[in-house]
Short mmCIF file of C-alpha atoms (C1' of nucleotides) in Angstrom, two decimals:
data_model
loop_
_atom_site.label_atom_id
_atom_site.label_comp_id
_atom_site.label_asym_id
_atom_site.label_seq_id
_atom_site.Cartn_x
_atom_site.Cartn_y
_atom_site.Cartn_z
CA MET A 46 -25.73 40.74 -18.99
CA SER A 47 -24.75 44.34 -18.64
CA ARG A 48 -26.26 46.42 -16.04
CA ARG A 49 -29.91 45.78 -15.78
CA MET A 50 -31.09 43.35 -18.55
CA LYS A 51 -34.70 43.22 -19.04
CA ILE A 52 -36.15 39.92 -18.46
CA ASP A 53 -38.75 38.38 -20.70
CA LEU A 54 -39.17 34.72 -21.87
CA SER A 55 -36.68 35.23 -24.43
CA VAL A 56 -34.05 36.05 -22.15
CA ILE A 57 -34.86 33.46 -19.50
CA LEU A 58 -34.74 30.74 -22.35
CA GLN A 59 -31.36 31.91 -23.43
CA LYS A 60 -29.82 31.92 -20.04
CA ALA A 61 -31.49 28.49 -19.68
CA THR A 62 -30.18 27.23 -22.65
CA GLU A 63 -26.42 28.47 -21.44
CA LEU A 64 -26.90 26.84 -18.03
CA VAL A 65 -27.93 23.27 -19.58
CA ASP A 66 -25.56 23.28 -22.12
CA GLU A 67 -22.94 24.19 -19.75
CA GLN A 68 -23.77 22.18 -16.67
CA GLY A 69 -26.07 19.65 -18.27
CA LEU A 70 -30.36 19.31 -18.26
CA ASP A 71 -30.14 17.69 -14.82
CA GLN A 72 -28.40 20.62 -13.18
CA LEU A 73 -31.40 23.00 -14.78
CA SER A 74 -33.35 24.09 -11.58
CA ILE A 75 -35.61 27.36 -10.69
CA GLY A 76 -33.02 28.54 -7.99
CA LEU A 77 -29.85 28.26 -10.18
CA LEU A 78 -31.50 29.53 -13.22
CA ALA A 79 -33.03 32.48 -10.83
CA GLU A 80 -29.50 33.08 -9.41
CA LYS A 81 -27.83 33.85 -13.22
CA LEU A 82 -30.58 36.11 -13.92
CA GLU A 83 -30.06 37.68 -10.55
CA ILE A 84 -33.68 37.42 -9.52
CA ARG A 85 -35.57 35.45 -6.69
CA PRO A 86 -36.68 32.11 -7.24
CA PRO A 87 -40.43 32.99 -7.13
CA SER A 88 -40.20 35.61 -9.69
CA LEU A 89 -39.84 33.19 -12.64
CA TYR A 90 -43.47 32.06 -12.14
CA ASN A 91 -44.36 35.53 -13.65
CA HIS A 92 -43.14 34.36 -16.68
CA LEU A 93 -43.81 30.68 -16.81
CA ASP A 94 -45.60 28.13 -14.86
CA GLY A 95 -42.68 25.97 -13.89
CA LEU A 96 -39.93 23.90 -14.37
CA ASN A 97 -41.76 21.49 -16.61
CA GLU A 98 -42.96 24.37 -18.93
CA LEU A 99 -39.27 25.71 -18.92
CA LYS A 100 -38.30 22.08 -20.09
CA GLN A 101 -40.44 21.89 -22.70
CA LYS A 102 -39.91 25.52 -24.09
CA LEU A 103 -36.56 24.27 -24.16
CA ALA A 104 -37.17 21.06 -25.85
CA ILE A 105 -38.96 22.75 -28.78
CA GLN A 106 -36.31 25.35 -29.06
CA GLY A 107 -33.81 22.64 -29.41
CA VAL A 108 -35.73 20.66 -32.12
CA LYS A 109 -36.32 23.94 -34.36
CA LYS A 110 -32.66 24.54 -33.77
CA LEU A 111 -32.07 21.20 -35.06
CA HIS A 112 -34.13 21.86 -37.87
CA GLU A 113 -32.44 24.99 -38.69
CA TYR A 114 -29.02 23.43 -38.86
CA MET A 115 -30.04 20.76 -41.06
CA GLN A 116 -32.17 22.88 -43.47
CA GLN A 117 -29.14 25.31 -44.02
CA ALA A 118 -26.66 22.17 -44.47
CA ALA A 119 -28.88 21.03 -47.01
CA VAL A 120 -29.23 23.93 -49.08
CA GLY A 121 -28.08 23.11 -52.77
CA ARG A 122 -27.20 19.54 -51.98
CA SER A 123 -28.60 16.29 -52.89
CA GLY A 124 -28.00 12.47 -52.79
CA ASP A 125 -25.04 11.03 -50.70
CA ASP A 126 -23.71 14.73 -50.42
CA ALA A 127 -27.02 15.79 -49.06
CA ILE A 128 -27.05 13.17 -46.68
CA ARG A 129 -23.62 13.60 -45.24
CA ALA A 130 -24.27 17.14 -44.70
CA ILE A 131 -27.28 17.28 -42.91
CA SER A 132 -25.81 14.64 -40.71
CA LYS A 133 -22.61 16.75 -40.29
CA ALA A 134 -25.02 19.50 -39.02
CA TYR A 135 -27.02 17.31 -36.65
CA LEU A 136 -23.55 16.18 -35.08
CA GLN A 137 -22.71 19.88 -34.87
CA LEU A 138 -25.84 21.07 -33.18
CA VAL A 139 -25.42 18.38 -30.73
CA ARG A 140 -21.71 19.20 -29.96
CA GLU A 141 -22.55 22.93 -29.70
CA HIS A 142 -25.67 22.59 -27.57
CA PRO A 143 -25.57 19.14 -25.75
CA GLY A 144 -27.96 20.39 -23.20
CA LEU A 145 -30.13 21.88 -25.32
CA TYR A 146 -30.35 18.61 -27.28
CA ASP A 147 -30.80 16.37 -24.56
CA ALA A 148 -33.75 18.71 -23.55
CA SER A 149 -35.32 18.17 -27.06
CA THR A 150 -35.21 14.30 -26.37
CA ARG A 151 -36.51 14.51 -22.90
CA PHE A 152 -39.81 16.70 -22.68
CA PRO A 153 -42.53 16.65 -20.00
CA ASP A 154 -45.25 16.41 -22.45
CA ALA A 155 -44.81 14.61 -25.54
CA ASN A 156 -48.35 15.82 -27.00
CA ASP A 157 -47.84 19.09 -27.27
CA GLN A 158 -48.49 20.55 -30.55
CA GLU A 159 -45.71 22.69 -31.18
CA LEU A 160 -43.11 20.04 -30.14
CA LYS A 161 -44.96 17.60 -32.40
CA GLN A 162 -44.94 20.24 -35.27
CA ALA A 163 -40.97 20.92 -34.98
CA GLN A 164 -40.27 17.19 -35.01
CA GLU A 165 -42.27 16.60 -37.97
CA SER A 166 -40.68 19.35 -39.73
CA VAL A 167 -37.39 17.70 -39.19
CA VAL A 168 -38.87 14.40 -40.57
CA GLN A 169 -40.03 16.06 -43.39
CA LEU A 170 -36.62 17.75 -44.54
CA VAL A 171 -35.30 14.19 -44.29
CA LEU A 172 -37.64 12.74 -46.50
CA GLN A 173 -37.18 15.71 -49.00
CA VAL A 174 -33.22 14.69 -48.69
CA LEU A 175 -34.11 11.03 -49.48
CA ASP A 176 -36.34 11.72 -52.60
CA GLY A 177 -33.45 11.79 -54.80
CA TYR A 178 -33.26 7.97 -54.20
CA LYS A 179 -36.68 7.48 -55.58
CA LEU A 180 -37.08 4.93 -52.99
CA GLN A 181 -40.76 3.51 -52.43
CA GLU A 182 -42.63 5.81 -50.29
CA GLU A 183 -42.54 3.30 -47.64
CA ILE A 184 -39.04 2.32 -47.61
CA ALA A 185 -38.18 6.04 -47.65
CA ILE A 186 -39.84 6.45 -44.28
CA HIS A 187 -38.09 3.46 -42.72
CA MET A 188 -34.81 4.90 -43.90
CA VAL A 189 -35.56 8.50 -42.13
CA ARG A 190 -36.38 6.27 -38.96
CA GLY A 191 -32.75 4.51 -39.88
CA LEU A 192 -30.80 7.91 -40.26
CA ARG A 193 -32.25 9.48 -37.19
CA SER A 194 -31.73 6.44 -35.28
CA ILE A 195 -28.14 6.67 -36.28
CA LEU A 196 -27.79 10.40 -35.60
CA HIS A 197 -29.43 10.35 -32.16
CA GLY A 198 -27.42 7.13 -31.25
CA PHE A 199 -24.20 8.25 -32.05
CA THR A 200 -24.58 11.60 -30.60
CA SER A 201 -25.95 10.55 -27.49
CA ILE A 202 -23.18 8.11 -26.85
CA GLU A 203 -20.57 10.56 -27.58
CA GLN A 204 -22.14 12.90 -25.01
CA MET A 205 -22.51 10.42 -22.38
CA GLY A 206 -18.64 9.89 -23.04
CA GLY A 207 -19.53 6.20 -24.12
CA PHE A 208 -17.03 5.86 -27.03
CA GLY A 209 -14.07 4.65 -24.50
CA MET A 210 -11.48 3.58 -27.14
CA PRO A 211 -8.88 6.07 -28.21
CA LEU A 212 -9.89 6.38 -31.74
CA ASP A 213 -10.90 9.05 -33.62
CA ILE A 214 -14.13 9.72 -33.09
CA ASN A 215 -15.13 12.12 -36.14
CA LYS A 216 -13.86 9.07 -38.27
CA SER A 217 -16.17 6.65 -36.78
CA PHE A 218 -18.87 9.18 -37.61
CA LEU A 219 -17.73 9.39 -41.46
CA ILE A 220 -17.37 5.83 -41.39
CA LEU A 221 -21.01 5.12 -40.07
CA ILE A 222 -22.76 7.49 -42.42
CA ASN A 223 -20.81 6.29 -45.61
CA THR A 224 -21.62 2.66 -44.42
CA PHE A 225 -25.31 3.84 -44.25
CA ILE A 226 -24.97 5.54 -47.65
CA GLU A 227 -23.66 2.21 -48.97
CA GLY A 228 -26.50 0.48 -47.41
CA ILE A 229 -29.18 2.64 -48.96
CA HIS A 230 -27.60 2.09 -52.30
CA ALA A 231 -27.61 -1.80 -51.84
CA VAL A 232 -31.20 -1.81 -50.63
CA THR A 233 -31.73 0.43 -53.65
CA ILE A 234 -30.95 -2.28 -56.10
CA ASN A 235 -33.43 -4.46 -54.67
CA GLU A 236 -36.08 -3.06 -52.68
CA GLU A 237 -38.41 -6.08 -52.71
CA LYS A 238 -35.91 -8.31 -50.82
CA TYR A 239 -35.98 -6.14 -48.10
CA MET A 240 -39.71 -5.48 -47.92
CA GLN A 241 -40.47 -9.04 -46.60
CA THR A 242 -40.22 -9.62 -42.91
CA ASN A 243 -38.26 -12.73 -42.75
CA ASP A 244 -38.39 -13.21 -38.91
CA MET B 34 -43.93 -9.87 -1.37
CA SER B 35 -45.75 -12.42 0.68
CA ARG B 36 -45.80 -11.68 4.32
CA ARG B 37 -42.48 -10.83 5.51
CA MET B 38 -40.25 -10.60 2.53
CA LYS B 39 -36.61 -10.08 3.95
CA ILE B 40 -35.15 -7.49 2.31
CA ASP B 41 -31.44 -7.27 1.02
CA LEU B 42 -29.55 -5.60 -1.42
CA SER B 43 -30.81 -8.17 -4.43
CA VAL B 44 -34.36 -7.67 -3.22
CA ILE B 45 -33.79 -3.95 -3.30
CA LEU B 46 -32.45 -3.98 -6.55
CA GLN B 47 -35.17 -6.35 -7.93
CA LYS B 48 -38.04 -3.96 -6.69
CA ALA B 49 -36.14 -0.66 -8.00
CA THR B 50 -35.97 -2.58 -11.56
CA GLU B 51 -39.57 -3.06 -11.29
CA LEU B 52 -40.34 0.16 -10.49
CA VAL B 53 -38.40 1.66 -13.20
CA ASP B 54 -39.61 -0.55 -15.90
CA GLU B 55 -42.96 0.35 -14.87
CA GLN B 56 -42.72 3.81 -14.03
CA GLY B 57 -39.76 5.08 -15.76
CA LEU B 58 -36.21 6.18 -14.22
CA ASP B 59 -37.17 9.43 -13.34
CA GLN B 60 -39.99 8.00 -10.91
CA LEU B 61 -37.42 6.55 -9.02
CA SER B 62 -37.07 7.79 -5.55
CA ILE B 63 -36.36 6.45 -2.24
CA GLY B 64 -39.67 7.49 -0.69
CA LEU B 65 -41.67 5.23 -3.47
CA LEU B 66 -39.23 2.37 -3.29
CA ALA B 67 -39.17 2.49 0.24
CA GLU B 68 -43.32 2.28 0.11
CA LYS B 69 -42.98 -0.60 -2.38
CA LEU B 70 -40.90 -2.57 -0.04
CA GLU B 71 -42.90 -1.61 2.87
CA ILE B 72 -40.15 -0.16 5.04
CA ARG B 73 -39.27 3.49 5.77
CA PRO B 74 -37.26 5.33 3.52
CA PRO B 75 -34.37 6.07 6.25
CA SER B 76 -34.56 1.99 5.99
CA LEU B 77 -33.02 1.86 2.87
CA TYR B 78 -29.84 3.38 4.03
CA ASN B 79 -28.98 0.53 6.04
CA HIS B 80 -28.53 -1.38 2.71
CA LEU B 81 -27.04 1.48 0.26
CA ASP B 82 -25.44 4.80 0.28
CA GLY B 83 -28.56 6.93 -1.39
CA LEU B 84 -30.34 7.41 -4.43
CA ASN B 85 -27.40 7.81 -6.50
CA GLU B 86 -25.68 4.50 -5.45
CA LEU B 87 -28.81 2.63 -6.49
CA LYS B 88 -28.74 4.23 -9.75
CA GLN B 89 -25.43 3.39 -10.15
CA LYS B 90 -26.20 -0.34 -9.25
CA LEU B 91 -28.94 -0.25 -11.61
CA ALA B 92 -26.89 0.97 -14.64
CA ILE B 93 -24.50 -1.78 -13.87
CA GLN B 94 -26.98 -4.71 -13.58
CA GLY B 95 -28.47 -3.10 -16.97
CA VAL B 96 -25.32 -3.43 -18.95
CA LYS B 97 -24.70 -7.13 -17.83
CA LYS B 98 -28.33 -7.65 -18.45
CA LEU B 99 -27.93 -6.18 -21.98
CA HIS B 100 -24.49 -8.30 -22.40
CA GLU B 101 -26.39 -11.50 -21.17
CA TYR B 102 -29.10 -11.00 -23.79
CA MET B 103 -26.54 -10.63 -26.61
CA GLN B 104 -24.26 -13.08 -25.60
CA GLN B 105 -27.25 -15.83 -25.57
CA ALA B 106 -28.32 -14.51 -28.89
CA ALA B 107 -24.79 -14.88 -30.42
CA VAL B 108 -24.17 -18.53 -29.30
CA GLY B 109 -23.66 -20.64 -32.42
CA ARG B 110 -24.33 -17.77 -35.09
CA SER B 111 -22.09 -15.85 -37.12
CA GLY B 112 -21.79 -13.26 -39.85
CA ASP B 113 -24.77 -11.25 -40.59
CA ASP B 114 -26.94 -13.81 -38.93
CA ALA B 115 -25.09 -12.95 -35.75
CA ILE B 116 -25.29 -9.16 -36.14
CA ARG B 117 -29.24 -9.61 -36.63
CA ALA B 118 -29.31 -11.77 -33.79
CA ILE B 119 -27.53 -9.84 -31.12
CA SER B 120 -29.44 -6.87 -32.58
CA LYS B 121 -32.76 -8.38 -31.89
CA ALA B 122 -31.57 -9.28 -28.39
CA TYR B 123 -30.55 -5.51 -28.01
CA LEU B 124 -34.07 -4.49 -28.89
CA GLN B 125 -35.75 -7.28 -26.88
CA LEU B 126 -34.08 -6.14 -23.80
CA VAL B 127 -34.84 -2.51 -24.01
CA ARG B 128 -38.47 -3.68 -24.79
CA GLU B 129 -38.59 -5.87 -21.71
CA HIS B 130 -36.91 -3.41 -19.38
CA PRO B 131 -36.87 0.09 -20.74
CA GLY B 132 -36.18 2.12 -17.51
CA LEU B 133 -33.25 -0.42 -16.51
CA TYR B 134 -31.81 0.00 -19.81
CA ASP B 135 -32.32 3.73 -19.23
CA ALA B 136 -30.66 3.52 -16.20
CA SER B 137 -27.75 2.02 -17.88
CA THR B 138 -27.37 4.96 -20.00
CA ARG B 139 -27.63 7.61 -17.14
CA PHE B 140 -25.46 6.99 -14.38
CA PRO B 141 -24.23 9.25 -11.59
CA ASP B 142 -20.24 7.79 -11.95
CA ALA B 143 -18.95 7.13 -15.48
CA ASN B 144 -15.57 6.14 -13.85
CA ASP B 145 -17.09 3.48 -11.91
CA GLN B 146 -14.60 0.01 -12.96
CA GLU B 147 -17.53 -2.36 -12.56
CA LEU B 148 -19.72 -0.37 -14.65
CA LYS B 149 -17.02 0.40 -17.09
CA GLN B 150 -15.92 -3.48 -17.48
CA ALA B 151 -19.45 -4.12 -18.06
CA GLN B 152 -19.69 -1.64 -20.80
CA GLU B 153 -16.52 -3.25 -22.38
CA SER B 154 -17.63 -6.59 -22.17
CA VAL B 155 -20.47 -5.50 -24.67
CA VAL B 156 -17.88 -3.91 -26.96
CA GLN B 157 -16.07 -6.92 -26.91
CA LEU B 158 -18.56 -9.23 -27.79
CA VAL B 159 -19.73 -7.31 -30.72
CA LEU B 160 -16.18 -7.20 -31.92
CA GLN B 161 -16.19 -10.75 -31.60
CA VAL B 162 -19.10 -11.03 -33.74
CA LEU B 163 -17.52 -8.82 -36.27
CA ASP B 164 -14.35 -10.89 -36.35
CA GLY B 165 -15.77 -13.03 -39.05
CA TYR B 166 -15.60 -10.16 -41.31
CA LYS B 167 -11.88 -9.97 -41.45
CA LEU B 168 -12.14 -6.08 -41.26
CA GLN B 169 -9.09 -3.84 -40.45
CA GLU B 170 -8.91 -4.04 -36.67
CA GLU B 171 -9.52 -0.06 -36.89
CA ILE B 172 -12.40 -0.18 -39.26
CA ALA B 173 -13.94 -3.17 -36.75
CA ILE B 174 -14.04 -0.36 -34.05
CA HIS B 175 -15.34 1.82 -36.05
CA MET B 176 -18.15 -0.60 -37.02
CA VAL B 177 -18.85 -1.51 -33.52
CA ARG B 178 -19.36 2.08 -32.72
CA GLY B 179 -21.84 2.33 -35.79
CA LEU B 180 -23.83 -0.69 -34.49
CA ARG B 181 -24.20 0.45 -30.65
CA SER B 182 -25.09 4.22 -32.29
CA ILE B 183 -27.87 2.40 -34.20
CA LEU B 184 -28.98 0.27 -31.67
CA HIS B 185 -29.01 2.69 -28.99
CA GLY B 186 -30.71 5.51 -31.24
CA PHE B 187 -33.29 3.24 -32.30
CA THR B 188 -34.46 2.03 -29.03
CA SER B 189 -34.30 5.38 -27.42
CA ILE B 190 -36.51 6.91 -30.22
CA GLU B 191 -38.99 3.98 -29.86
CA GLN B 192 -38.86 4.42 -26.07
CA MET B 193 -39.71 8.29 -26.11
CA GLY B 194 -42.47 7.56 -28.69
CA GLY B 195 -40.67 9.35 -31.42
CA PHE B 196 -41.69 7.23 -34.40
CA GLY B 197 -44.81 9.15 -35.14
CA MET B 198 -45.57 7.95 -38.73
CA PRO B 199 -48.28 4.75 -38.23
CA LEU B 200 -45.70 2.37 -39.98
CA ASP B 201 -44.34 -0.99 -38.71
CA ILE B 202 -41.82 -0.07 -36.05
CA ASN B 203 -40.35 -3.75 -36.18
CA LYS B 204 -40.01 -3.78 -40.13
CA SER B 205 -38.05 -0.15 -39.84
CA PHE B 206 -35.66 -2.15 -37.70
CA LEU B 207 -34.96 -5.09 -39.69
CA ILE B 208 -34.52 -2.88 -42.46
CA LEU B 209 -32.21 -0.52 -40.48
CA ILE B 210 -29.98 -3.50 -39.36
CA ASN B 211 -30.18 -5.06 -43.15
CA THR B 212 -28.90 -1.56 -44.65
CA PHE B 213 -26.07 -1.52 -42.26
CA ILE B 214 -24.96 -5.23 -42.71
CA GLU B 215 -25.08 -4.36 -46.68
CA GLY B 216 -23.05 -1.40 -45.79
CA ILE B 217 -20.39 -3.07 -44.00
CA HIS B 218 -20.34 -5.71 -47.10
CA ALA B 219 -19.79 -2.60 -49.24
CA VAL B 220 -17.28 -0.99 -47.08
CA THR B 221 -15.51 -4.42 -46.91
CA ILE B 222 -14.76 -4.63 -50.50
CA ASN B 223 -12.99 -1.42 -50.54
CA GLU B 224 -11.67 -0.66 -46.89
CA GLU B 225 -9.15 1.93 -47.79
CA LYS B 226 -11.61 4.07 -49.39
CA TYR B 227 -13.27 4.67 -46.19
CA MET B 228 -10.31 5.12 -43.92
CA GLN B 229 -9.33 8.90 -45.35
CA THR B 230 -11.32 11.49 -43.75
CA ASN B 231 -12.59 13.27 -46.85
CA ASP B 232 -13.87 16.28 -45.01
"C1'" DT C 77 -47.75 65.88 -15.18
"C1'" DT C 78 -50.27 62.68 -12.41
"C1'" DA C 79 -53.28 58.84 -11.62
"C1'" DT C 80 -54.44 54.29 -12.71
"C1'" DT C 81 -53.12 49.65 -14.38
"C1'" DT C 82 -50.54 46.17 -15.12
"C1'" DT C 83 -46.03 43.51 -14.88
"C1'" DA C 84 -42.93 41.78 -12.33
"C1'" DA C 85 -40.09 41.69 -8.62
"C1'" DC C 86 -40.33 40.48 -3.52
"C1'" DT C 87 -40.99 37.99 1.36
"C1'" DA C 88 -43.24 34.12 3.72
"C1'" DA C 89 -44.96 29.80 4.05
"C1'" DT C 90 -45.74 25.26 2.33
"C1'" DC C 91 -44.86 20.65 0.40
"C1'" DA C 92 -41.68 17.11 -1.24
"C1'" DT C 93 -37.52 14.38 -1.04
"C1'" DA C 94 -33.28 13.00 0.14
"C1'" DT C 95 -30.42 12.38 3.88
"C1'" DT C 96 -28.34 12.17 8.67
"C1'" DA C 97 -28.62 11.46 14.09
"C1'" DG C 98 -29.69 8.78 17.33
"C1'" DT C 99 -32.63 5.36 19.12
"C1'" DT C 100 -35.23 0.73 19.37
"C1'" DT C 101 -36.48 -3.64 17.65
"C1'" DT C 102 -35.39 -8.25 15.86
"C1'" DC C 103 -32.82 -11.94 15.40
"C1'" DG C 104 -29.18 -15.56 15.08
"C1'" DC C 105 -26.48 -17.89 17.96
"C1'" DA C 106 -23.26 -18.73 21.93
"C1'" DT D 260 -31.22 -16.67 28.35
"C1'" DG D 261 -29.14 -13.06 26.68
"C1'" DC D 262 -25.61 -10.75 23.78
"C1'" DG D 263 -24.20 -8.48 19.51
"C1'" DA D 264 -25.14 -7.08 15.07
"C1'" DA D 265 -28.35 -5.87 11.56
"C1'" DA D 266 -31.90 -3.53 10.21
"C1'" DA D 267 -35.65 -1.16 11.48
"C1'" DC D 268 -37.83 3.42 13.50
"C1'" DT D 269 -38.63 8.37 14.65
"C1'" DA D 270 -37.33 12.94 14.43
"C1'" DA D 271 -34.92 16.66 12.60
"C1'" DT D 272 -32.63 19.01 8.84
"C1'" DA D 273 -31.55 20.70 3.98
"C1'" DT D 274 -32.80 21.46 -0.48
"C1'" DG D 275 -35.89 22.49 -4.40
"C1'" DA D 276 -40.37 23.94 -6.39
"C1'" DT D 277 -44.49 25.98 -5.79
"C1'" DT D 278 -48.15 29.19 -3.97
"C1'" DA D 279 -50.03 33.01 -1.53
"C1'" DG D 280 -50.36 37.44 -0.76
"C1'" DT D 281 -47.85 41.99 -1.12
"C1'" DT D 282 -45.14 45.67 -2.97
"C1'" DA D 283 -42.54 48.11 -6.34
"C1'" DA D 284 -41.70 49.80 -10.69
"C1'" DA D 285 -42.85 50.59 -15.44
"C1'" DA D 286 -46.56 51.70 -18.99
"C1'" DT D 287 -50.34 54.08 -20.11
"C1'" DA D 288 -54.33 56.63 -19.88
"C1'" DA D 289 -56.39 61.30 -18.04
#
DNA sequence: TTATTTTAACTAATCATATTAGTTTTCGCA
DNA sequence: TGCGAAAACTAATATGATTAGTTAAAATAA
């Protein structure tokens, strides 16, 4: 940023992250990014294969950062407390890096091994947090999916400006997480009841 | 589709819907759509203002269809049953019209009145369903947000192929909804406890 | 230091899309 | 039949991504 910043992949990713966080993922273009880096568009091809590869790398970075946030939040906590902490961390990441998070959910190549592994590590982290509930293995996985759905859903809707009514959004979030936690407790008490697909 | 189909806005929207449901929202282009309609790209401009207007109209159609599905599902039901029914309808809509649903969450103009109104009608429908729980007005709205988050989150993750583990996705969904319902019951019992933002 | 190699920039050109301008065709109907 | 509107068309322009081929600059080896 000062005089002649040395451009390498990490600088490119950093600028791209700033760009998408400020202007949205859809505004990311080779041209605009090159402009921010003060080079010509084709020069970017010396560092990466094109826009798709860039988006893929952003996706990976986004998932890794999400994991990082959640992991830090989970340190030294367990049970309900841990769920609240990782949920809050998730929300915080999306608010601080809306574009990067968006990138982490709209990637060109879902089969990318590095991406898959990063995603898996988030799942494992949540499974670890749920470990304390002594749920059946299968139920635990369903619960991970549930919590992910809640977190992704809430943050996405918030980002798209979907909560229209003038009502404290943070409170909505806390209540949602608490409702889910209460639900887990209820399910814990009678797991069998929930293992049958009654429909 | 037969020999000379008369092209008007509704035919365009229908073909566009097929296109996005089959190939994804990002594949929607003036060129491809024109090809499917067997006309030249510029001819589409006789019917609409451009790609953005088309996407906006798809978004509105998507929200309206979602409302329709949910409303039909809610007829004659109440309480937990009604929540399960509208949730199932939501999931069904997204599975039958993934591209249209996607369009309904990524629109060019969030201030469009028709779009806002359609979205509002979905919120009102869910509020009506929650009415039976006799929640405080404010809590009810938080719960609407919660359920929307769950439904949007779950369906989005499913669509992006995000549920990696080999475990019945439908069961995950039922458990999630049931967990949420149990949570509502728990919260209902002691609403005050959840009205304080303890963090 | 100087020569060589590699890296990373550049210009110019191509391709895909959206869009606009201006023209022609088609079709319902007076 | 023939007019006027609707809706198609061709041609042209603009923006972006990308490729090809070239040059400059930096790192490294002699």
